[in-house]
Short mmCIF file of C-alpha atoms in Angstrom, two decimals:
data_model
loop_
_atom_site.label_atom_id
_atom_site.label_comp_id
_atom_site.label_asym_id
_atom_site.label_seq_id
_atom_site.Cartn_x
_atom_site.Cartn_y
_atom_site.Cartn_z
CA MET A 1 0.12 0.13 0.08
CA GLU A 2 2.79 2.37 0.47
CA ALA A 3 4.04 2.00 -2.91
CA ALA A 4 0.57 2.45 -4.22
CA LEU A 5 0.47 5.67 -1.98
CA GLU A 6 3.64 7.30 -3.10
CA ASN A 7 2.95 6.69 -6.46
CA PHE A 8 -0.52 7.97 -6.24
CA SER A 9 1.23 11.04 -4.87
CA ARG A 10 3.67 11.93 -7.37
CA LEU A 11 0.67 11.83 -9.89
CA ILE A 12 -1.45 14.00 -8.61
CA ARG A 13 1.47 16.57 -7.70
CA GLU A 14 3.02 16.13 -11.32
CA TRP A 15 -0.44 16.43 -12.49
CA ARG A 16 -0.99 19.73 -10.46
CA CYS A 17 2.35 21.43 -11.53
CA SER A 18 1.92 20.68 -15.24
CA LYS A 19 -1.04 22.34 -15.22
CA THR A 20 0.46 25.27 -12.75
CA LEU A 21 -2.69 25.03 -10.68
CA LYS A 22 -2.33 26.15 -7.20
CA ILE A 23 -3.25 23.40 -4.38
CA SER A 24 -6.35 25.73 -3.25
CA ALA A 25 -7.91 25.92 -6.52
CA VAL A 26 -7.63 22.35 -7.22
CA ALA A 27 -9.03 21.40 -3.78
CA GLN A 28 -11.99 24.02 -4.27
CA GLU A 29 -12.63 22.46 -7.64
CA LEU A 30 -12.95 19.17 -6.45
CA GLY A 31 -14.63 20.23 -3.35
CA VAL A 32 -12.24 19.30 -0.80
CA ALA A 33 -10.14 20.93 1.98
CA THR A 34 -7.02 22.68 0.72
CA SER A 35 -5.42 20.50 3.90
CA THR A 36 -6.98 17.17 2.01
CA TRP A 37 -5.34 17.92 -1.17
CA GLY A 38 -1.95 18.65 0.58
CA HIS A 39 -2.15 15.68 2.55
CA TRP A 40 -2.86 13.47 -0.95
CA GLU A 41 0.39 14.94 -2.13
CA GLU A 42 2.43 15.00 0.69
CA ALA A 43 1.33 10.96 0.82
CA ARG A 44 -0.49 11.02 3.97
CA ARG A 45 -3.42 10.07 3.15
CA PHE A 46 -5.23 8.00 0.18
CA PRO A 47 -8.48 9.58 -1.00
CA SER A 48 -11.74 7.68 -0.65
CA LEU A 49 -13.10 5.35 -3.61
CA ASP A 50 -15.37 8.15 -4.49
CA ASN A 51 -12.94 10.72 -4.07
CA LEU A 52 -10.27 8.89 -6.48
CA VAL A 53 -12.97 7.99 -8.77
CA LEU A 54 -13.49 12.01 -9.18
CA LEU A 55 -9.88 12.44 -9.13
CA SER A 56 -9.70 10.29 -11.89
CA LYS A 57 -12.28 12.25 -14.03
CA TYR A 58 -10.72 15.53 -13.13
CA THR A 59 -7.11 14.50 -13.97
CA LYS A 60 -8.29 12.43 -16.64
CA ILE A 61 -5.38 9.81 -15.29
CA PRO A 62 -6.94 6.45 -15.48
CA ILE A 63 -7.15 4.80 -11.66
CA GLN A 64 -5.43 2.07 -12.26
CA HIS A 65 -2.17 4.35 -12.53
CA PHE A 66 -3.47 5.58 -9.36
CA LEU A 67 -3.66 2.08 -7.15
CA CYS A 68 -0.87 0.49 -9.05
CA PRO A 69 2.59 1.72 -8.98
CA ASN A 70 4.09 -0.16 -11.78
CA HIS A 71 1.12 0.26 -13.96
CA THR A 72 3.43 0.73 -16.92
CA ARG A 73 4.97 -3.14 -16.49
CA CYS A 74 2.14 -5.01 -14.47
CA PRO A 75 0.85 -7.76 -16.35
CA PHE A 76 -2.56 -7.38 -14.84
CA CYS A 77 -2.83 -3.76 -15.75
CA SER A 78 -1.47 -4.13 -19.10
CA ARG A 79 -4.09 -7.08 -20.01
CA ALA A 80 -7.17 -5.29 -18.23
CA SER A 81 -9.78 -3.39 -19.70
CA PHE A 82 -10.70 -1.25 -17.08
CA PRO A 83 -13.73 1.18 -17.33
CA ARG A 84 -12.50 4.86 -18.37
CA ALA A 85 -13.47 6.97 -15.20
CA ASN A 86 -13.06 9.92 -17.18
CA LYS A 87 -16.11 9.21 -19.47
CA SER A 88 -19.24 11.18 -17.90
#
């Protein structure tokens, strides 16, 4: 779980920075506290399933990328047919 948390944290931090967004702006858009987003980026907490789905839709990062640190090399992830969370 620790590897998944670190991976998740890195992905959302890189995504936010690539968009040059402030933590407060992203948190407000998602309806979470600024401290909540901060905890996610600092790998202190993992989001709830509902928030994970919301994050996937918002960032357009597939959920399996958040959950599997080795998703690019994972035999399960490469074969799996995950529903795309970024569709409405």
